[in-house]
Each structure stands twice: as C-alpha cells, then as structure tokens.
Coordinates of C-alpha atoms in Angstrom, one line a residue:
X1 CA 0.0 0.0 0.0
X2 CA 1.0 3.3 -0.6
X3 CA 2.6 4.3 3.0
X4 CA 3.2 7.3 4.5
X5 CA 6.7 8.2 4.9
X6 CA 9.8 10.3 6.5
X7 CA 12.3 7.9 5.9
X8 CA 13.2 8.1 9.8
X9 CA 13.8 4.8 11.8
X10 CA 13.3 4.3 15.3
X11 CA 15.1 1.9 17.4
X12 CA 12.2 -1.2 19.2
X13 CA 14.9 -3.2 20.6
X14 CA 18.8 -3.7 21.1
X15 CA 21.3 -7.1 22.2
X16 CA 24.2 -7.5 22.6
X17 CA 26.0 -10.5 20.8
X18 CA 27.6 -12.6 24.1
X19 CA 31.1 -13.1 24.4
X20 CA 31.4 -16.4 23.7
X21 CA 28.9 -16.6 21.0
X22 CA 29.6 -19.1 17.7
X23 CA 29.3 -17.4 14.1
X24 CA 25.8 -18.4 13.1
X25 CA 23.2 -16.6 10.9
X26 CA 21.3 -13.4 12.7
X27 CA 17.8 -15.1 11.6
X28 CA 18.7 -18.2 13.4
X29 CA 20.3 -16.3 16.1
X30 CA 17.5 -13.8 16.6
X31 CA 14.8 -16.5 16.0
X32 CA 16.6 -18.8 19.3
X33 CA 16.9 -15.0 21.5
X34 CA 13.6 -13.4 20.4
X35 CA 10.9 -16.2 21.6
X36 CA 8.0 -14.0 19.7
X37 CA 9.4 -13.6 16.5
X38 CA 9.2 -16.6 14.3
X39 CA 12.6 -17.4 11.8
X40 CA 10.1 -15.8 8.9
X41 CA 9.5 -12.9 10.2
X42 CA 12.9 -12.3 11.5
X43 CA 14.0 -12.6 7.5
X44 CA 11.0 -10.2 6.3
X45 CA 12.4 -7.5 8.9
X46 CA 15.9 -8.4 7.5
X47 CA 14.7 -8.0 3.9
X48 CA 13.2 -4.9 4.3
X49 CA 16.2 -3.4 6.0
X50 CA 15.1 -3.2 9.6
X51 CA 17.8 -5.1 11.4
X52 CA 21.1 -3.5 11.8
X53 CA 24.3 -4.5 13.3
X54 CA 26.5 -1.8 14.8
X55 CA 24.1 0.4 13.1
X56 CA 24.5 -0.9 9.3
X57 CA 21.4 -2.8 8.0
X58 CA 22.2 -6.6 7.3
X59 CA 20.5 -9.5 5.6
X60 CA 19.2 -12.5 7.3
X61 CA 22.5 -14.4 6.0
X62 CA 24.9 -12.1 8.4
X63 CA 26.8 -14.2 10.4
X64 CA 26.7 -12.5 14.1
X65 CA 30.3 -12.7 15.9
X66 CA 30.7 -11.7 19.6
X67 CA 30.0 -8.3 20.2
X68 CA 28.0 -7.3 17.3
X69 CA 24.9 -4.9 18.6
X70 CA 22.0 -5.8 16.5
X71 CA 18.6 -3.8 17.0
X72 CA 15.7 -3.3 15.2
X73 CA 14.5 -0.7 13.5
X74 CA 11.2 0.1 12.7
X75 CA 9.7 3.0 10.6
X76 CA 7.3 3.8 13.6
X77 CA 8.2 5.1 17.1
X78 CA 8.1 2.8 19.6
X79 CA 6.1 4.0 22.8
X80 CA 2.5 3.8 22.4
X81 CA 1.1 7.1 21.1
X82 CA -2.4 6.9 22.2
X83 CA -4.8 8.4 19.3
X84 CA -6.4 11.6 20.7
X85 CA -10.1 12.2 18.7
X86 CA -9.0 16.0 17.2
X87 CA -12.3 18.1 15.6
X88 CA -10.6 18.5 12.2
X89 CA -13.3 18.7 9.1
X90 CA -13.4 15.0 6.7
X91 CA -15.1 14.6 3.4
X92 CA -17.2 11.0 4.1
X93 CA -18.4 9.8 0.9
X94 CA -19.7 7.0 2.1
X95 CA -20.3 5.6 5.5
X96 CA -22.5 2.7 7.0
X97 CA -22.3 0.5 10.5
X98 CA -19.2 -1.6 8.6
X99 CA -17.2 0.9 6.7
X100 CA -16.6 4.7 5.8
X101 CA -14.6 6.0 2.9
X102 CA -13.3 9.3 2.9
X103 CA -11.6 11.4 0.2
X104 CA -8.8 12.9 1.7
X105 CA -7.0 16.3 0.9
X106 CA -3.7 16.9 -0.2
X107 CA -1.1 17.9 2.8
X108 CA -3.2 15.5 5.4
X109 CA -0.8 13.1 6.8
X110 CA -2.8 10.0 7.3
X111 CA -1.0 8.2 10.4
X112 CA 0.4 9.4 13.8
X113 CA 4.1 9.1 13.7
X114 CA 7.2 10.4 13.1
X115 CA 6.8 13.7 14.7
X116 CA 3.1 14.3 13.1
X117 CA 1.0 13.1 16.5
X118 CA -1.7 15.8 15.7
X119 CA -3.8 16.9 12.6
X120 CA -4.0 13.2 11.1
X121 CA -6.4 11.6 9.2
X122 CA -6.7 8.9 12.2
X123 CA -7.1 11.8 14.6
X124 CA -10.3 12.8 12.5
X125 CA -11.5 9.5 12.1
X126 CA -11.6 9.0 15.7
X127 CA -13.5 12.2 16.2
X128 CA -16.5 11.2 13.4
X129 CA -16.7 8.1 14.8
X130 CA -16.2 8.9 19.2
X131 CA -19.5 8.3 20.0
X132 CA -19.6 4.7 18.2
X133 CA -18.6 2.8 21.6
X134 CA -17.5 -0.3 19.8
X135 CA -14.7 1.9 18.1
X136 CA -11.3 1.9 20.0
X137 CA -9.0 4.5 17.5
X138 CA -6.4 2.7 19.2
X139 CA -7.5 -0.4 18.6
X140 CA -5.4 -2.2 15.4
X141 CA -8.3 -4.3 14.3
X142 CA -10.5 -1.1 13.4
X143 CA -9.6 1.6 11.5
X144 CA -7.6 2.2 8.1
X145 CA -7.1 -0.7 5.6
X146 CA -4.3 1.3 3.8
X147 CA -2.4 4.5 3.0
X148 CA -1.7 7.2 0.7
X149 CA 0.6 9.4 1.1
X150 CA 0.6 12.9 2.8
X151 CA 0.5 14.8 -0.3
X152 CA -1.6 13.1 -2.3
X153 CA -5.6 13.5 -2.3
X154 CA -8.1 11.1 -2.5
X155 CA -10.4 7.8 -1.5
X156 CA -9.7 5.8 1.7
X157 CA -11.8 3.3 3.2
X158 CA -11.8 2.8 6.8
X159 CA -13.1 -0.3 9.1
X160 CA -15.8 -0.1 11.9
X161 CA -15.6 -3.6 13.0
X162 CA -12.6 -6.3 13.4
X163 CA -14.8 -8.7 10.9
X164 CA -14.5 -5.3 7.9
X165 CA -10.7 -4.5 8.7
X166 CA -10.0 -8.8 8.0
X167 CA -12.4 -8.7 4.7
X168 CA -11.1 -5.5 3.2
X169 CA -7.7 -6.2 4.5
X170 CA -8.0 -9.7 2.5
X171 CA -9.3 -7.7 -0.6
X172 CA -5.9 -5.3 -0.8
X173 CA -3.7 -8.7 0.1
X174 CA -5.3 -10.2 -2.9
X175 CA -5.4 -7.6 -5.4
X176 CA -8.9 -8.1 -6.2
X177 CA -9.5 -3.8 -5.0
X178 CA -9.8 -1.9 -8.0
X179 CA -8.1 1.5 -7.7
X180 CA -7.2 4.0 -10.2
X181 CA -5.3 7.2 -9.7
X182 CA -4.9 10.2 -11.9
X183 CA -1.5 11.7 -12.8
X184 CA 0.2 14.6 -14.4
X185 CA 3.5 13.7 -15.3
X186 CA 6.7 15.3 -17.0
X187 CA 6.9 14.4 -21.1
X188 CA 4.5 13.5 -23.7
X189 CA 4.1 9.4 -25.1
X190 CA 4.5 7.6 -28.3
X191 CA 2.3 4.8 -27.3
X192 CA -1.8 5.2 -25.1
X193 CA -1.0 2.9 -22.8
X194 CA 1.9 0.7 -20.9
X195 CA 2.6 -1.6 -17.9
X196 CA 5.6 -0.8 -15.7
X197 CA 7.2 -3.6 -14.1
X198 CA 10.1 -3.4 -11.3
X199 CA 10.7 -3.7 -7.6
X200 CA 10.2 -0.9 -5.6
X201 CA 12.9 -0.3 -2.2
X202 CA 14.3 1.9 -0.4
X203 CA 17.2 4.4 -2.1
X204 CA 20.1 3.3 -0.4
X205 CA 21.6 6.6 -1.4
X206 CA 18.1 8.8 0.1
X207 CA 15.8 6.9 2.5
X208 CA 13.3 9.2 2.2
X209 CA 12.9 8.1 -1.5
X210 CA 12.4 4.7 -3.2
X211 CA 14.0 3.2 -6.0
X212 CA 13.1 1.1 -8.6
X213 CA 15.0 -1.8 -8.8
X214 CA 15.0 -5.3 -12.0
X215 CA 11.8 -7.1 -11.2
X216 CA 14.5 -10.7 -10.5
X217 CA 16.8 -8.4 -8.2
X218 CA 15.5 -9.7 -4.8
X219 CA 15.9 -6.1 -3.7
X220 CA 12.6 -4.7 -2.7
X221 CA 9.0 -5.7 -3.1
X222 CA 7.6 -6.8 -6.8
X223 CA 5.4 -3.6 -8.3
X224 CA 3.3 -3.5 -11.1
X225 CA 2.0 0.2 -12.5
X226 CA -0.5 0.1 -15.8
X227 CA -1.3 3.3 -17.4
X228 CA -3.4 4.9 -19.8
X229 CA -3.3 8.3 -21.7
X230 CA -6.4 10.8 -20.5
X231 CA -4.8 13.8 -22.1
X232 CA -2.0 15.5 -24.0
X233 CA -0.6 18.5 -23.3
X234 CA 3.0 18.0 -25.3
X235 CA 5.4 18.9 -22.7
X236 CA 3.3 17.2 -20.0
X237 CA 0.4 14.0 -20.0
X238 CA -2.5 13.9 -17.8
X239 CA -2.2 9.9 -17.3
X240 CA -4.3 7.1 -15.7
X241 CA -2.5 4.6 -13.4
X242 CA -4.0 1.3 -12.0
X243 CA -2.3 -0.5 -9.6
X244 CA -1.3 -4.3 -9.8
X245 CA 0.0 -3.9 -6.2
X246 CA 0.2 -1.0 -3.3
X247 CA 4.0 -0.2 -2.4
X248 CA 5.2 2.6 -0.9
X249 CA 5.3 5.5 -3.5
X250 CA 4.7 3.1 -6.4
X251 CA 3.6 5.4 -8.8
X252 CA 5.5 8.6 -8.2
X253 CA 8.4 5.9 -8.7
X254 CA 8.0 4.2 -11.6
X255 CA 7.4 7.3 -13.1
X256 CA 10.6 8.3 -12.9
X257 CA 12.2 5.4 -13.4
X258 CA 10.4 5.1 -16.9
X259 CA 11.4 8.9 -17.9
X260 CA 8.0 10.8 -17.0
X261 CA 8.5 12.1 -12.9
X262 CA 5.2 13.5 -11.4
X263 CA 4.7 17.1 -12.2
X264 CA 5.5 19.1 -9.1
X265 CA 6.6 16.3 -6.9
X266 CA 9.7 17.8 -5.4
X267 CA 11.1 14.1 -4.0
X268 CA 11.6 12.4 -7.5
X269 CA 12.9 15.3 -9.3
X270 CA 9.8 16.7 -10.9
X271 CA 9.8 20.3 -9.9
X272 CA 13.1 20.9 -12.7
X273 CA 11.9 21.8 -15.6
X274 CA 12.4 18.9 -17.3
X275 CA 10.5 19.1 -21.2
X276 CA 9.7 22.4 -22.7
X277 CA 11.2 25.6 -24.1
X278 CA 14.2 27.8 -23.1
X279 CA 12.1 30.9 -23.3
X280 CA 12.0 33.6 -20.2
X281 CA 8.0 33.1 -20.3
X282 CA 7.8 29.1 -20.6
X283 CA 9.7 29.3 -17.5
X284 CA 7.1 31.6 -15.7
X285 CA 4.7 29.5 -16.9
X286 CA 6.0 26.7 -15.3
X287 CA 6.8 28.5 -11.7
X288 CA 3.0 29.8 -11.8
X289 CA 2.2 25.8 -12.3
X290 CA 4.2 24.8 -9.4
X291 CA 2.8 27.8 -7.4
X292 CA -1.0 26.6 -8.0
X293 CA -0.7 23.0 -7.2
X294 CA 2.6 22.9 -5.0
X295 CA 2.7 19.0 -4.8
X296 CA 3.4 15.9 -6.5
X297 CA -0.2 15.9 -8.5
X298 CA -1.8 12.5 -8.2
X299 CA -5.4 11.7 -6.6
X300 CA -6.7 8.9 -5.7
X301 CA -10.1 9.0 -7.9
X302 CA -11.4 5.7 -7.7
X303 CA -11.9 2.6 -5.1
X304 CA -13.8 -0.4 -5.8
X305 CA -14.1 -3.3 -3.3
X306 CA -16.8 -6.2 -2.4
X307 CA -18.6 -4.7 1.1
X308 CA -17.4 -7.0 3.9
X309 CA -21.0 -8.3 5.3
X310 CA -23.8 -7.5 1.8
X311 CA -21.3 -8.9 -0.9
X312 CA -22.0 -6.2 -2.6
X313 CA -19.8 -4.8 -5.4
X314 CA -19.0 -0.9 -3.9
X315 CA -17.1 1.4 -6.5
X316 CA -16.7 4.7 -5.4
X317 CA -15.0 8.1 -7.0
X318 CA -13.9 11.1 -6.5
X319 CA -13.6 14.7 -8.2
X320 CA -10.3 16.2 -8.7
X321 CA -9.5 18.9 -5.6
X322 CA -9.1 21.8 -6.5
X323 CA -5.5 22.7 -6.8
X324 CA -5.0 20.1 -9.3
X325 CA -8.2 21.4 -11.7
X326 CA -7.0 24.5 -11.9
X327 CA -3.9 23.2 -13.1
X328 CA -5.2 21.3 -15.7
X329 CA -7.5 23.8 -16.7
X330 CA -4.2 25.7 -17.1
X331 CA -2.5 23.6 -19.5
X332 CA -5.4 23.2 -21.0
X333 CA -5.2 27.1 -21.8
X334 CA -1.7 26.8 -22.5
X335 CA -2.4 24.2 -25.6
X336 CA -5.2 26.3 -26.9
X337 CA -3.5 29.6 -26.8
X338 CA -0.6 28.1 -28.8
X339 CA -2.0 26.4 -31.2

C-alpha cells in the first residue's frame, strides 16, 4: 500500500552478541533470542532493511560474531502514542455500521508518527466516529485498511468492526480492490497505454525516497504500475494509473524510473523543468504551475471493493481537488493559446 513516509527509523529493541557466541546466521540467532518472533518474520524484517548491526542494515544471511549490537529498527516510534479524537473537518463519501470512505486532501498526513502526533487523518476518524462505543481508534483491528501518502488527495476506506478491517484487508492482500489514480506527469508518449514492471525499495543513497530496482533483483518488493493516456498537453500527460499492487510510492516511482516524474513532486525530481522551451516566459509558466498546485499531482479517484458483510460490489469516485483542476485547466489554456 502506498505508505506514508519520512524515511526516519526508530530503534524497538537492542542485544548484545555474548562473548562467547559461535558465528551463526542473525535469523537463526534472533529467532533462538527473540521467543515472539518466528525465523520468517525475522527474514522479512531483515529483507526490508530493519535489522542492523552496529548500526549498518544486514540480511538475514549475516553471520553474528561476539559483540556485534544488533537492534531493530522500525519506521514507527516505539512507545504507544495513544490516538487523541481531534475536531478536524473529513469529506465522508460513504459511510454505513461496517465501513466509511473518505476522500482525503492533499497535505493530510494520514497516520500518527514520526513527529506528526496531531492533525492526522486517524485523529479525524476517531472524532466522526467517538460516540460509536465499539470503536477503540487505538485499537489495530478497526480503522484504516491502507495509506496514501501525505501529499496526495483522494479515497480511503476505513473499518468499523474487526470482521470489515479482515475482509477488506484480505481484498488489498489479494489484489482483487480496483483502484485507479490520476497523474500529471513530466513528457509526452509515443504509445496510449503501458505496464511498468520493477521492484520498488528503499534508495540506499536517500531513505526518504524509493528506487526502482530489476523485477528478478531480490531487492525490494515486486510492483506493477499500468497506465493509460487521459490527455496530451505536449510537454506534460494527464495519465491514468492502476495499480497491480500497493508499495510505498509506487507510482510517483515508476514514473521516474520510466522517464516521466510527477509534475510538481519535489522528491523524485519533478519540480526541474524537465520538457519544454528555453524561453523567459515558458519558465514563468512553469513557476506559476508549481505555485497553483505545489505538490506531487496525483489523486486517488477511484476505489472499488466487495462490502465486507452484503457482498456487494461498492465502486466509489472522486472529483479532482481543486489545486489540481486549476492546473489542468491551465495547460489546457496553454495548448489552446498556442495552437
């Protein structure tokens, strides 16, 4: 799913290696010290880079010697920050006793968490919802089903009850949501449509960014982006994505990685001016485009799943917010004028 993201880690726990410990491997090592933590899970932690010795991630084939300091490090803070109901305003689309769905606006970060404990989505949620007594906000069985990120606007669907969050969380697991996003991204296209194909992880050289990495790597999770022209615009496309699966930053990603970085979007290089003409005015153009919609522009417009208790096939979607029509409406102007 797409997650929300700083890049910062925070340490959960820290050993020691003893003394007079043999060389073995830090799953099999971890899995013997760590009675909770099965040998699998030890190796996804590993995988995804959260288990460090003397502060340098390490794979679950690391042999620990005497001495070594391993800890884990997880993307979340580690003391319990309760979830305080805050009055904020939310756009409910939808809502019955199972499920809500909300459309989100840009600049909302949607979870508590590194160093954003107020003004979230989840802090909202738990003010609609504070008189529902069967709702604990801090409760992990209830609430979201998955994240966009912070900048980007859009549908969400939340759970009431444990029995929705295992349904819809099932749905996203097995792909069978549909979800669309729309996208304006750098460059024009010779073909309508494409798939893009490539793992997404971490950038070892910028944690606060991902990288797209060849889809029989082993380095980060598999991703699968298809997209569809909406509209041309020459120097940028107005572009439909569906996602195959939900990975941090997917999109804004493989976007770059294929040539075309979201307009605007600051993290993967898309607020250069990257197609268009040397001319004093193009370049004002451009600046007044950042100015109107100053964010990566994607939005979540559509969200389809099967409703946890009816069966029921629910699609839901969204307009565009506002920000990001007026752009369009822009370089809708722009082609006009000059042609």
């Amino acid at each position: 799913m797409e997650m929300e993201d700083d890049g910062q880690l925070y340490e959960h726990f820290r050993m020691e290696v003893d003394k007079g410990q043999e060389s073995i491997r830090i799953d099999k090592y971890l899995a013997e010290h760590q009675p909770h933590s099965s040998r699998n899970r030890i190796q996804k932690a590993a995988d995804a880079g959260f288990i460090h010795v003397n502060g340098i991630p390490v794979k679950s084939n690391y042999k620990v010697r005497a001495g070594d300091v391993i800890t884990l490090m997880l993307d979340r803070p580690h003391y319990d920050t309760s979830i305080e109901p805050e009055d904020i305003p939310l756009e409910v689309t939808y809502e019955d006793d199972d499920l809500m769905v909300i459309n989100k606006p840009a600049g909302m970060v949607v979870h508590p968490g590194c160093g954003n404990f107020h003004g979230t989505l989840v802090n909202a949620i738990a003010w609609h919802l504070k008189d529902l007594a069967t709702y604990d906000p801090n409760d992990p069985e209830v609430g979201l089903v998955h994240r966009i990120d912070k900048d980007t606007s859009g549908l969400l669907v939340v759970a009431k009850t444990p029995d929705a969050k295992t349904s819809l969380g099932k749905q996203f697991f097995n792909k069978t949501t549909h979800r669309s996003y729309n996208a304006l991204v750098w460059g024009n296209f010779v073909e309508d449509e494409g798939r893009i194909e490539g793992n997404i992880g971490r950038d070892p050289k910028d944690r606060l960014r991902m990288e797209v990495f060849p889809p029989d790597s082993e380095i980060g999770k598999p991703a699968v982006t298809h997209y569809k022209v909406m509209e041309r615009f020459g120097y940028v496309t107005l572009v439909e994505c569906i996602l195959e699966t939900g990975r941090t930053h997917q999109i804004r990603a493989h976007m770059k990685h294929i040539g075309h970085p979201l307009f605007c979007d600051e993290r993967y290089g898309g607020t250069e001016i990257l197609r268009g003409e040397r001319t004093a005015s193009y370049k004002a153009y451009i600046q007044n485009c950042f100015k109107l919609c100053p964010r990566q522009v994607l939005h979540a417009k559509t969200l389809g799943f099967v409703h946890p208790t009816t069966g029921e096939q629910m699609d839901f979607t969204s307009e565009w917010p506002e920000d990001m029509a007026a752009l369009i409406d822009k370089w809708r102007n722009y082609v006009k004028v000059r042609s």
